[in-house]
Short mmCIF file of C-alpha atoms in Angstrom, two decimals:
data_model
loop_
_atom_site.label_atom_id
_atom_site.label_comp_id
_atom_site.label_asym_id
_atom_site.label_seq_id
_atom_site.Cartn_x
_atom_site.Cartn_y
_atom_site.Cartn_z
CA MET A 18 182.55 125.16 95.55
CA LYS A 19 179.20 126.87 94.00
CA TYR A 20 177.66 129.46 96.18
CA THR A 21 174.01 131.32 96.03
CA ASN A 22 173.04 134.66 97.08
CA PRO A 23 172.25 136.43 99.23
CA VAL A 24 174.77 135.05 101.12
CA ILE A 25 173.44 136.83 103.98
CA LYS A 26 169.49 137.04 104.52
CA GLY A 27 167.56 139.64 106.03
CA PHE A 28 168.21 143.05 106.86
CA TYR A 29 171.08 143.52 106.88
CA PRO A 30 172.19 146.28 104.33
CA ASP A 31 175.17 148.44 103.93
CA PRO A 32 177.67 145.78 103.85
CA SER A 33 181.36 146.46 104.57
CA VAL A 34 184.08 143.76 104.63
CA VAL A 35 187.76 143.71 105.77
CA LYS A 36 189.90 140.63 106.02
CA ALA A 37 192.62 140.58 108.75
CA GLU A 38 194.33 138.17 111.16
CA GLY A 39 193.03 134.95 108.15
CA LYS A 40 189.16 136.15 108.99
CA TYR A 41 186.90 138.20 106.98
CA TYR A 42 184.51 140.37 109.59
CA LEU A 43 181.67 141.70 108.00
CA VAL A 44 179.46 145.18 109.34
CA CYS A 45 175.98 146.15 108.58
CA SER A 46 173.26 149.07 109.41
CA SER A 47 171.13 148.53 111.94
CA PHE A 48 169.53 152.28 112.07
CA GLN A 49 167.17 152.68 114.93
CA TYR A 50 167.10 148.77 116.42
CA PHE A 51 169.73 148.29 119.37
CA PRO A 52 172.03 146.45 119.70
CA GLY A 53 173.75 148.61 116.50
CA VAL A 54 176.01 147.63 113.79
CA PRO A 55 175.99 143.29 113.67
CA LEU A 56 178.82 142.36 112.94
CA PHE A 57 179.58 139.31 111.14
CA GLU A 58 182.87 136.28 111.00
CA SER A 59 183.94 134.65 107.86
CA ASP A 60 186.65 132.00 106.86
CA ASN A 61 185.72 132.15 103.07
CA LEU A 62 182.79 135.09 102.67
CA VAL A 63 180.14 132.30 101.86
CA ASN A 64 179.26 131.59 105.54
CA TRP A 65 178.94 134.52 108.06
CA LYS A 66 178.45 134.15 111.86
CA GLN A 67 177.45 136.93 113.48
CA ILE A 68 179.69 137.11 116.43
CA GLY A 69 178.33 140.19 118.40
CA ASN A 70 177.30 143.94 117.80
CA VAL A 71 179.73 146.62 117.29
CA LEU A 72 177.09 149.17 119.54
CA THR A 73 175.65 147.83 122.72
CA ARG A 74 175.85 150.98 125.23
CA PRO A 75 173.40 153.66 124.86
CA SER A 76 176.58 156.05 125.45
CA GLN A 77 177.72 155.03 122.03
CA ILE A 78 174.90 155.84 120.11
CA GLU A 79 171.89 157.89 120.79
CA LEU A 80 168.57 156.60 119.66
CA ASP A 81 165.97 157.72 122.54
CA ARG A 82 162.68 158.84 119.98
CA ILE A 83 164.49 158.32 116.81
CA ASN A 84 162.65 157.89 113.61
CA SER A 85 162.34 154.60 111.61
CA SER A 86 165.42 154.83 109.42
CA GLY A 87 167.68 157.35 111.43
CA GLY A 88 170.03 156.81 113.69
CA VAL A 89 173.17 154.51 112.30
CA PHE A 90 173.59 154.42 108.55
CA ALA A 91 176.45 152.81 106.39
CA PRO A 92 178.85 151.67 108.89
CA THR A 93 182.71 150.55 107.54
CA ILE A 94 185.37 148.27 108.93
CA ARG A 95 188.57 148.43 108.79
CA TYR A 96 192.00 147.12 110.48
CA ASN A 97 195.08 148.31 111.02
CA GLU A 98 198.11 147.38 112.94
CA GLY A 99 195.69 144.93 115.23
CA ARG A 100 193.52 147.55 116.29
CA PHE A 101 189.67 147.26 114.09
CA TYR A 102 187.89 150.64 113.32
CA MET A 103 184.11 150.82 112.80
CA VAL A 104 183.27 154.29 111.43
CA THR A 105 179.66 155.30 110.41
CA THR A 106 176.95 158.32 111.00
CA ASN A 107 174.02 159.22 113.18
CA ASP A 108 172.16 160.58 110.45
CA THR A 109 169.59 161.76 113.56
CA THR A 110 171.87 163.87 115.28
CA HIS A 111 174.54 164.32 111.92
CA GLN A 112 177.56 163.31 113.51
CA ASN A 113 179.93 160.96 111.57
CA PHE A 114 181.84 159.03 114.62
CA TYR A 115 183.91 155.96 114.86
CA VAL A 116 185.09 153.25 117.79
CA TYR A 117 187.29 150.72 118.21
CA THR A 118 188.31 147.55 119.85
CA ASP A 119 191.49 145.38 119.83
CA ASP A 120 189.61 142.52 120.69
CA ILE A 121 187.05 141.64 118.04
CA TYR A 122 185.23 139.37 120.24
CA GLY A 123 184.81 141.97 123.08
CA GLU A 124 183.86 145.79 123.80
CA TRP A 125 184.40 148.88 121.45
CA SER A 126 184.92 152.18 122.61
CA ASP A 127 183.36 154.88 122.91
CA PRO A 128 182.12 157.52 119.96
CA VAL A 129 185.02 159.32 118.26
CA VAL A 130 184.08 162.26 116.46
CA VAL A 131 185.07 163.88 112.98
CA ASP A 132 183.87 167.09 112.24
CA GLN A 133 183.15 166.32 108.10
CA ASP A 134 179.71 166.56 106.53
CA GLY A 135 177.63 164.18 104.50
CA ILE A 136 177.21 160.58 105.81
CA ASP A 137 178.48 157.11 104.60
CA PRO A 138 182.03 157.25 105.99
CA SER A 139 185.10 155.26 105.61
CA LEU A 140 188.35 155.32 106.23
CA LEU A 141 191.91 154.83 104.49
CA PHE A 142 194.96 154.05 106.10
CA ASP A 143 197.73 155.07 103.84
CA ASP A 144 201.67 154.81 104.57
CA GLY A 145 201.46 156.37 107.81
CA HIS A 146 198.58 158.92 107.18
CA VAL A 147 194.64 158.33 108.15
CA TYR A 148 191.76 159.77 105.60
CA PHE A 149 188.45 160.27 106.54
CA VAL A 150 186.37 159.56 103.50
CA SER A 151 182.51 160.79 103.43
CA ASN A 152 180.15 162.14 100.65
CA GLY A 153 178.73 165.72 101.55
CA THR A 154 180.08 169.33 101.00
CA ASP A 155 183.79 170.00 101.50
CA ASP A 156 185.43 172.92 103.15
CA PHE A 157 185.20 175.32 99.84
CA GLY A 158 181.76 174.57 99.71
CA ASP A 159 181.88 171.62 96.85
CA SER A 160 179.46 168.79 96.83
CA GLY A 161 180.80 165.20 95.74
CA VAL A 162 183.04 162.49 97.68
CA VAL A 163 184.71 164.49 100.20
CA GLN A 164 188.18 163.99 102.09
CA CYS A 165 190.50 164.80 104.87
CA GLU A 166 193.41 163.80 106.85
CA ILE A 167 192.63 162.99 110.73
CA ASN A 168 194.23 161.76 114.00
CA ILE A 169 193.06 158.75 114.61
CA GLU A 170 193.87 158.93 118.08
CA THR A 171 191.77 161.80 118.49
CA GLY A 172 190.02 162.20 115.39
CA GLU A 173 190.78 165.88 114.79
CA LYS A 174 191.25 167.51 111.30
CA LEU A 175 194.56 167.91 109.91
CA SER A 176 193.92 169.26 106.31
CA LYS A 177 191.03 170.89 105.10
CA SER A 178 188.28 168.40 104.19
CA LYS A 179 188.03 168.70 100.22
CA CYS A 180 185.90 167.37 96.87
CA ILE A 181 188.07 164.28 95.41
CA TRP A 182 184.98 163.01 92.64
CA HIS A 183 182.10 164.20 91.93
CA GLY A 184 181.04 160.53 90.81
CA SER A 185 179.85 159.52 87.04
CA GLY A 186 176.55 160.97 86.93
CA GLY A 187 174.76 159.47 88.74
CA ARG A 188 172.35 160.83 91.31
CA TYR A 189 172.82 160.38 95.33
CA LEU A 190 176.64 159.74 95.74
CA GLU A 191 177.26 157.76 98.11
CA SER A 192 178.52 155.08 100.10
CA PRO A 193 182.97 156.12 99.25
CA HIS A 194 185.60 154.04 100.01
CA VAL A 195 189.03 154.60 98.68
CA TYR A 196 191.78 151.74 98.47
CA ARG A 197 195.32 151.40 97.58
CA LEU A 198 196.22 148.81 95.03
CA ASP A 199 199.50 148.36 93.18
CA GLY A 200 200.62 152.36 94.17
CA GLY A 201 197.64 154.02 92.71
CA TYR A 202 194.18 154.87 94.76
CA TYR A 203 190.88 153.87 93.56
CA LEU A 204 187.41 155.15 94.46
CA MET A 205 184.53 153.07 94.65
CA ALA A 206 181.10 154.36 95.73
CA ALA A 207 177.17 153.74 95.03
CA GLU A 208 175.51 156.19 92.74
CA GLY A 209 171.47 156.05 91.43
CA GLY A 210 169.54 155.89 95.52
CA THR A 211 169.27 153.09 97.01
CA GLU A 212 166.48 151.36 95.04
CA TYR A 213 166.22 150.17 91.51
CA GLY A 214 168.59 152.70 89.76
CA HIS A 215 171.30 151.46 92.43
CA MET A 216 174.94 150.79 90.58
CA ILE A 217 179.00 150.83 91.93
CA THR A 218 180.64 153.07 90.34
CA TYR A 219 184.50 153.67 90.70
CA ALA A 220 187.84 155.75 89.48
CA ARG A 221 191.47 155.63 89.92
CA ALA A 222 194.25 158.28 90.53
CA GLN A 223 197.68 158.10 90.78
CA ASN A 224 197.74 160.49 94.18
CA VAL A 225 195.11 160.22 97.46
CA TRP A 226 193.71 163.34 96.48
CA GLY A 227 193.38 162.80 92.54
CA PRO A 228 192.31 163.87 90.33
CA TYR A 229 190.29 160.73 89.61
CA GLU A 230 189.70 159.20 86.27
CA ASN A 231 186.14 157.23 85.70
CA TYR A 232 186.13 153.95 84.34
CA ALA A 233 185.20 154.18 81.08
CA LEU A 234 182.07 151.66 81.36
CA ASN A 235 180.46 152.47 84.49
CA PRO A 236 178.93 151.29 86.16
CA VAL A 237 181.24 148.42 86.92
CA LEU A 238 178.53 146.74 88.90
CA THR A 239 174.30 147.30 88.26
CA ASN A 240 171.71 145.25 88.52
CA ARG A 241 169.21 148.38 87.38
CA ASN A 242 168.62 147.00 83.62
CA LYS A 243 168.60 142.96 84.86
CA ALA A 244 164.71 142.35 83.97
CA PRO A 245 162.54 140.00 85.12
CA GLU A 246 164.91 139.47 87.61
CA ILE A 247 164.08 138.79 91.24
CA ILE A 248 167.46 140.01 92.27
CA GLN A 249 167.45 144.11 91.88
CA GLY A 250 169.00 147.18 94.47
CA ILE A 251 172.64 145.91 93.63
CA GLY A 252 175.04 148.79 94.65
CA HIS A 253 176.74 150.21 98.37
CA GLY A 254 179.46 147.67 97.62
CA ASP A 255 182.93 147.22 99.36
CA LEU A 256 185.94 145.69 98.01
CA VAL A 257 188.03 142.42 99.43
CA CYS A 258 190.39 140.04 98.25
CA ASP A 259 190.28 136.37 99.17
CA ASN A 260 193.24 134.38 100.97
CA ASN A 261 193.61 133.17 97.15
CA GLY A 262 193.80 136.49 95.36
CA ASN A 263 191.13 136.39 93.86
CA TRP A 264 188.52 140.20 94.59
CA PHE A 265 185.30 140.47 95.38
CA ILE A 266 182.59 143.35 96.01
CA ILE A 267 180.42 142.42 98.67
CA SER A 268 177.66 144.80 98.40
CA LEU A 269 173.81 145.35 99.09
CA GLY A 270 170.93 143.81 97.13
CA PHE A 271 167.09 143.56 97.34
CA ARG A 272 165.16 140.19 96.50
CA GLN A 273 161.35 141.72 94.89
CA ILE A 274 158.35 139.95 95.65
CA HIS A 275 157.84 138.80 91.99
CA LEU A 276 159.30 139.11 88.42
CA TRP A 277 156.56 141.46 88.30
CA GLN A 278 156.09 142.99 91.23
CA PRO A 279 158.63 145.54 92.37
CA TYR A 280 158.03 145.44 95.86
CA HIS A 281 160.45 144.29 98.22
CA HIS A 282 159.97 143.90 102.35
CA LEU A 283 162.87 141.47 103.75
CA GLY A 284 165.29 144.82 102.95
CA ARG A 285 168.78 145.30 101.49
CA GLU A 286 170.61 142.01 102.07
CA VAL A 287 174.41 140.93 101.13
CA PHE A 288 175.14 140.06 97.79
CA LEU A 289 178.97 138.62 97.03
CA THR A 290 180.11 139.57 93.79
CA PRO A 291 183.27 138.20 91.91
CA VAL A 292 185.96 140.75 90.79
CA SER A 293 188.55 140.62 87.57
CA PHE A 294 191.56 143.09 87.01
CA ASP A 295 192.40 143.34 83.66
CA GLU A 296 196.41 144.00 82.28
CA ASP A 297 195.60 148.05 82.45
CA GLY A 298 194.38 147.70 86.11
CA TRP A 299 190.77 148.31 86.02
CA PHE A 300 188.31 146.19 87.08
CA SER A 301 184.93 144.91 85.92
CA ALA A 302 182.48 142.74 88.26
CA GLY A 303 179.81 139.81 88.03
CA THR A 304 177.99 138.74 85.56
CA ASN A 305 178.44 141.17 82.31
CA GLY A 306 178.62 143.89 85.11
CA THR A 307 175.24 142.27 86.91
CA THR A 308 174.85 139.95 90.22
CA SER A 309 173.35 136.28 89.63
CA VAL A 310 172.22 134.42 91.78
CA GLU A 311 174.89 131.45 91.63
CA TYR A 312 178.98 132.06 91.02
CA CYS A 313 181.36 129.73 92.10
CA ILE A 314 184.53 130.31 94.43
CA ASP A 315 187.78 128.44 95.73
CA GLY A 316 187.44 126.13 98.55
CA ASP A 317 186.46 122.93 99.56
CA PHE A 318 183.60 123.96 102.06
CA GLU A 319 179.93 123.72 101.43
CA GLN A 320 176.87 126.99 101.79
CA GLU A 321 175.36 127.16 104.93
CA PHE A 322 171.97 128.70 105.46
CA LYS A 323 170.31 128.73 109.62
CA ASN A 324 166.43 127.83 108.49
CA HIS A 325 165.05 127.29 111.98
CA TYR A 326 165.33 129.46 114.98
CA THR A 327 164.19 129.45 119.00
CA PHE A 328 164.27 130.36 122.11
CA GLU A 329 167.15 127.57 122.85
CA ASN A 330 169.18 128.23 119.75
CA THR A 331 169.15 131.77 119.61
CA ASP A 332 171.26 134.94 122.29
CA PHE A 333 169.19 137.11 122.85
CA ASN A 334 171.97 138.81 123.34
CA LEU A 335 173.07 138.81 119.69
CA GLU A 336 171.15 138.26 116.86
CA TRP A 337 167.75 139.98 119.44
CA MET A 338 166.67 143.43 118.78
CA TYR A 339 164.82 146.51 120.64
CA LEU A 340 163.63 149.43 118.91
CA ARG A 341 165.79 151.62 120.37
CA HIS A 342 167.24 151.64 123.81
CA PRO A 343 164.88 148.92 126.07
CA VAL A 344 163.72 149.76 129.43
CA ARG A 345 165.72 146.28 130.68
CA ALA A 346 163.63 145.90 133.16
CA ASN A 347 160.37 145.03 130.72
CA TYR A 348 162.25 141.71 130.13
CA GLU A 349 162.52 138.87 131.67
CA MET A 350 163.99 136.46 129.67
CA SER A 351 165.76 132.31 130.48
CA GLU A 352 166.51 129.94 127.84
CA ASP A 353 162.95 128.87 127.10
CA CYS A 354 160.97 131.38 128.34
CA LEU A 355 160.50 135.35 127.55
CA ARG A 356 158.09 137.25 129.80
CA LEU A 357 157.53 140.91 128.65
CA THR A 358 155.78 143.35 130.87
CA GLY A 359 154.16 146.25 128.44
CA THR A 360 153.74 150.10 129.16
CA ASN A 361 151.52 152.45 127.24
CA VAL A 362 153.67 153.36 125.06
CA THR A 363 152.58 151.05 121.46
CA LEU A 364 153.95 149.23 118.00
CA ASP A 365 152.70 153.01 116.50
CA MET A 366 154.73 155.40 118.21
CA CYS A 367 158.51 156.86 117.77
CA ASP A 368 159.08 155.60 120.65
CA THR A 369 160.22 152.80 123.13
CA PRO A 370 157.64 149.72 123.47
CA THR A 371 158.03 146.44 124.81
CA PHE A 372 159.78 144.57 121.74
CA ILE A 373 161.80 142.33 120.95
CA GLY A 374 162.21 140.59 117.01
CA LEU A 375 164.54 138.67 114.64
CA ARG A 376 165.12 139.93 111.21
CA GLN A 377 162.90 138.04 108.77
CA ARG A 378 165.61 135.96 106.67
CA ASP A 379 163.44 135.00 103.74
CA PHE A 380 160.09 134.74 101.96
CA ASN A 381 158.33 130.90 102.56
CA MET A 382 158.38 130.67 106.49
CA ASN A 383 156.39 128.73 109.68
CA LEU A 384 156.38 131.11 113.02
CA SER A 385 154.47 129.68 116.24
CA CYS A 386 154.48 130.70 120.13
CA ASN A 387 152.64 128.90 122.46
CA VAL A 388 151.53 132.67 124.12
CA LYS A 389 150.36 133.52 127.86
CA LEU A 390 148.96 136.94 128.54
CA THR A 391 147.91 138.14 132.20
CA SER A 392 147.03 141.66 131.63
CA GLY A 393 147.17 144.10 128.82
CA GLU A 394 147.86 143.18 125.15
CA GLY A 395 151.04 140.77 123.81
CA GLY A 396 151.52 138.95 120.68
CA VAL A 397 153.38 138.69 117.20
CA THR A 398 154.27 141.11 115.39
CA VAL A 399 155.47 141.50 111.50
CA TYR A 400 156.81 144.59 111.65
CA MET A 401 158.47 147.40 109.05
CA CYS A 402 158.15 150.33 110.97
CA GLU A 403 155.31 152.34 113.27
CA ASN A 404 152.82 152.97 109.94
CA GLU A 405 153.38 149.90 108.06
CA HIS A 406 152.55 146.53 111.27
CA TYR A 407 150.33 143.04 111.06
CA ASP A 408 149.80 142.38 114.99
CA VAL A 409 148.29 139.61 115.62
CA ALA A 410 147.96 138.84 119.04
CA LEU A 411 145.78 138.15 123.23
CA ARG A 412 144.13 140.54 124.88
CA LYS A 413 141.71 140.94 127.10
CA ALA A 414 137.87 141.25 125.63
CA ASP A 415 135.02 143.69 127.03
CA ASP A 416 133.09 140.73 128.66
CA GLY A 417 136.40 139.72 130.22
CA MET A 418 137.40 137.08 128.35
CA ILE A 419 140.28 136.73 126.40
CA GLU A 420 140.37 137.48 122.11
CA ALA A 421 143.14 136.61 119.31
CA VAL A 422 142.80 139.51 117.34
CA LEU A 423 144.42 140.46 114.11
CA LYS A 424 144.94 143.92 114.18
CA LEU A 425 146.30 145.00 109.66
CA ASN A 426 148.02 148.96 110.09
CA ILE A 427 149.27 150.85 106.42
CA GLY A 428 150.15 154.30 107.07
CA ASN A 429 146.79 155.61 108.93
CA ILE A 430 144.51 153.06 109.06
CA LYS A 431 144.38 150.93 111.73
CA HIS A 432 142.31 147.97 110.97
CA VAL A 433 141.27 145.29 112.94
CA GLU A 434 140.56 142.39 110.80
CA SER A 435 139.19 139.84 113.00
CA THR A 436 139.20 138.45 116.84
CA VAL A 437 138.35 135.21 117.62
CA LYS A 438 137.19 134.31 121.89
CA ILE A 439 139.69 131.50 123.07
CA SER A 440 138.98 129.15 126.40
CA THR A 441 141.98 130.13 128.37
CA ASP A 442 144.84 133.04 129.05
CA THR A 443 146.80 130.89 126.45
CA ALA A 444 147.11 129.84 122.94
CA ARG A 445 149.09 129.12 119.92
CA LEU A 446 149.82 132.04 117.33
CA ILE A 447 150.52 130.82 114.42
CA ILE A 448 151.97 133.16 111.02
CA ARG A 449 152.85 131.41 107.80
CA SER A 450 154.06 133.49 104.61
CA ASP A 451 155.22 133.01 101.10
CA SER A 452 156.86 136.46 99.71
CA GLN A 453 153.33 138.01 98.99
CA VAL A 454 151.30 136.55 101.45
CA TYR A 455 151.36 136.29 105.36
CA ARG A 456 148.73 134.25 107.37
CA PHE A 457 147.44 134.59 110.57
CA PHE A 458 145.82 131.61 112.82
CA VAL A 459 145.64 131.43 116.74
CA GLU A 460 145.24 127.62 117.73
CA ASP A 461 143.16 126.96 121.22
CA ASP A 462 142.35 123.30 122.56
CA ASN A 463 143.79 122.09 119.76
CA GLN A 464 142.28 123.18 116.91
CA GLU A 465 142.80 125.48 114.63
CA LYS A 466 141.29 129.02 113.32
CA SER A 467 142.41 131.19 110.71
CA LEU A 468 142.08 135.34 111.44
CA GLY A 469 142.50 136.40 107.81
CA TYR A 470 145.57 137.14 105.46
CA ALA A 471 147.58 140.32 104.58
CA PHE A 472 149.77 141.60 102.05
CA SER A 473 153.66 141.51 102.29
CA LYS A 474 153.67 144.86 99.43
CA TYR A 475 152.13 146.44 101.99
CA LEU A 476 155.11 146.22 104.65
CA SER A 477 157.49 146.91 101.59
CA SER A 478 160.42 149.44 100.95
CA GLU A 479 158.54 151.20 98.03
CA VAL A 480 154.94 151.54 100.38
CA SER A 481 156.30 152.10 103.45
CA GLY A 482 159.93 153.65 102.50
CA GLY A 483 163.28 153.69 104.56
CA PHE A 484 165.65 151.84 104.72
CA THR A 485 164.56 148.92 107.09
CA GLY A 486 163.47 145.37 106.29
CA VAL A 487 160.69 143.58 107.99
CA MET A 488 161.21 141.63 111.90
CA LEU A 489 159.39 139.63 113.42
CA GLY A 490 158.79 141.02 116.87
CA LEU A 491 157.62 139.39 120.34
CA TYR A 492 155.64 142.60 122.69
CA ALA A 493 153.39 143.70 124.93
CA VAL A 494 151.32 146.55 125.70
CA ASN A 495 149.70 147.42 128.97
CA GLY A 496 150.38 144.42 130.48
CA VAL A 497 152.96 141.32 131.17
CA CYS A 498 152.67 138.71 128.21
CA GLU A 499 154.86 134.89 128.76
CA PHE A 500 155.98 133.61 125.55
CA ARG A 501 157.19 129.89 125.21
CA GLU A 502 157.80 126.93 122.24
CA LEU A 503 159.19 129.80 119.66
CA ASN A 504 159.75 128.18 115.88
CA ILE A 505 160.53 129.75 112.68
CA ASP A 506 160.62 127.54 110.07
CA TYR A 507 162.31 128.86 106.28
CA LYS A 508 161.36 126.61 103.56
#
């Protein structure tokens, strides 16, 4: 059957995949959002269903006042002898750690810390040995892909950390994974930075400690020179073999907003690219080393995307995300209503506002929600980070009436674009978007009024920096706000 990329849309970066017990499991980075590390399951590598989050307790991850795009970096998921492992970095506290579970649908352990430098850690289980791999500096001062052997029960190092590969020459060597295949070892990594020069490279060796020989045609996969093309930034990949013996790379990539506008705001998404091995054991990937929109995969099934989101068909404990560790008492949730109690922490602060959100999944979107304001301010935000977000909300005006307001926040510019008085304490807030523009409306007394528009490029990674993507959030500040009849539709 034919599938289209990305296979998981929206802000799900740094994917890692493992095949276990007849299914595939995938994790992604979550940075400052909680719960951390979304967990997906699939029967076919194309259709993915979120089944949980790995880091669900504050004891597992420190997020208090962590900066945007800090926190949880680049997880790797692995499976050995009935147990799943997820290894990652808290980049703000500079700790590499792993957690584990014997029940993929259940809770995961508290963290086991490994005293090795770098980020983007991975695990290799090999004939009774367990190797911990990351980028960074080894115990001898050499930088590159660094490896040590560990005791998987305790995280204790059983060997010195040693640099085993310096990469192929690109900057920002990261995302290392070592695989045991056909009696040899393959080391795949990313280089070039998770931007337009991103690429996947690899090398192989006969011994796990090397020396590793570079693939002669590195990079094996990149879209850095594929233009004009919407899909860019391909990199940070993980190898997987399907049940039919076919190999693929699961990687991140992003879709820029227009062929001639190099901005992306949906975040880094999940792409699936076919791999083929030659008779000498070297592999190539994709369409002449690039990732395309469409490919074919063995199987009799159809690709599925969820295009309609409501309170009723989402799970507040699954898809919805908080900024850092939430104050649970400020959230009252039912099947058809969300009641938020706001504090004096605003969306502009590197703290914990009363906020809960879903990732924006596609460019063309209609969002609407009934909002009832009791006090303070509450509404909907198109949120990239503390500095860049667009807010459409209800608040009390100076004369005591309720007004709808559109606030545009770009860098240190905090601008009120427009205000409209409404007749009661309840109105329907509406956001419509395409790839380049968000348009904002308020519906009051069955009349829809425009509040203005804003460009998506100012919420992009190219403007905001960092590694996240746009979240569609509901928030409250200094008061109480109720939300009902939420509808998010993608075209």
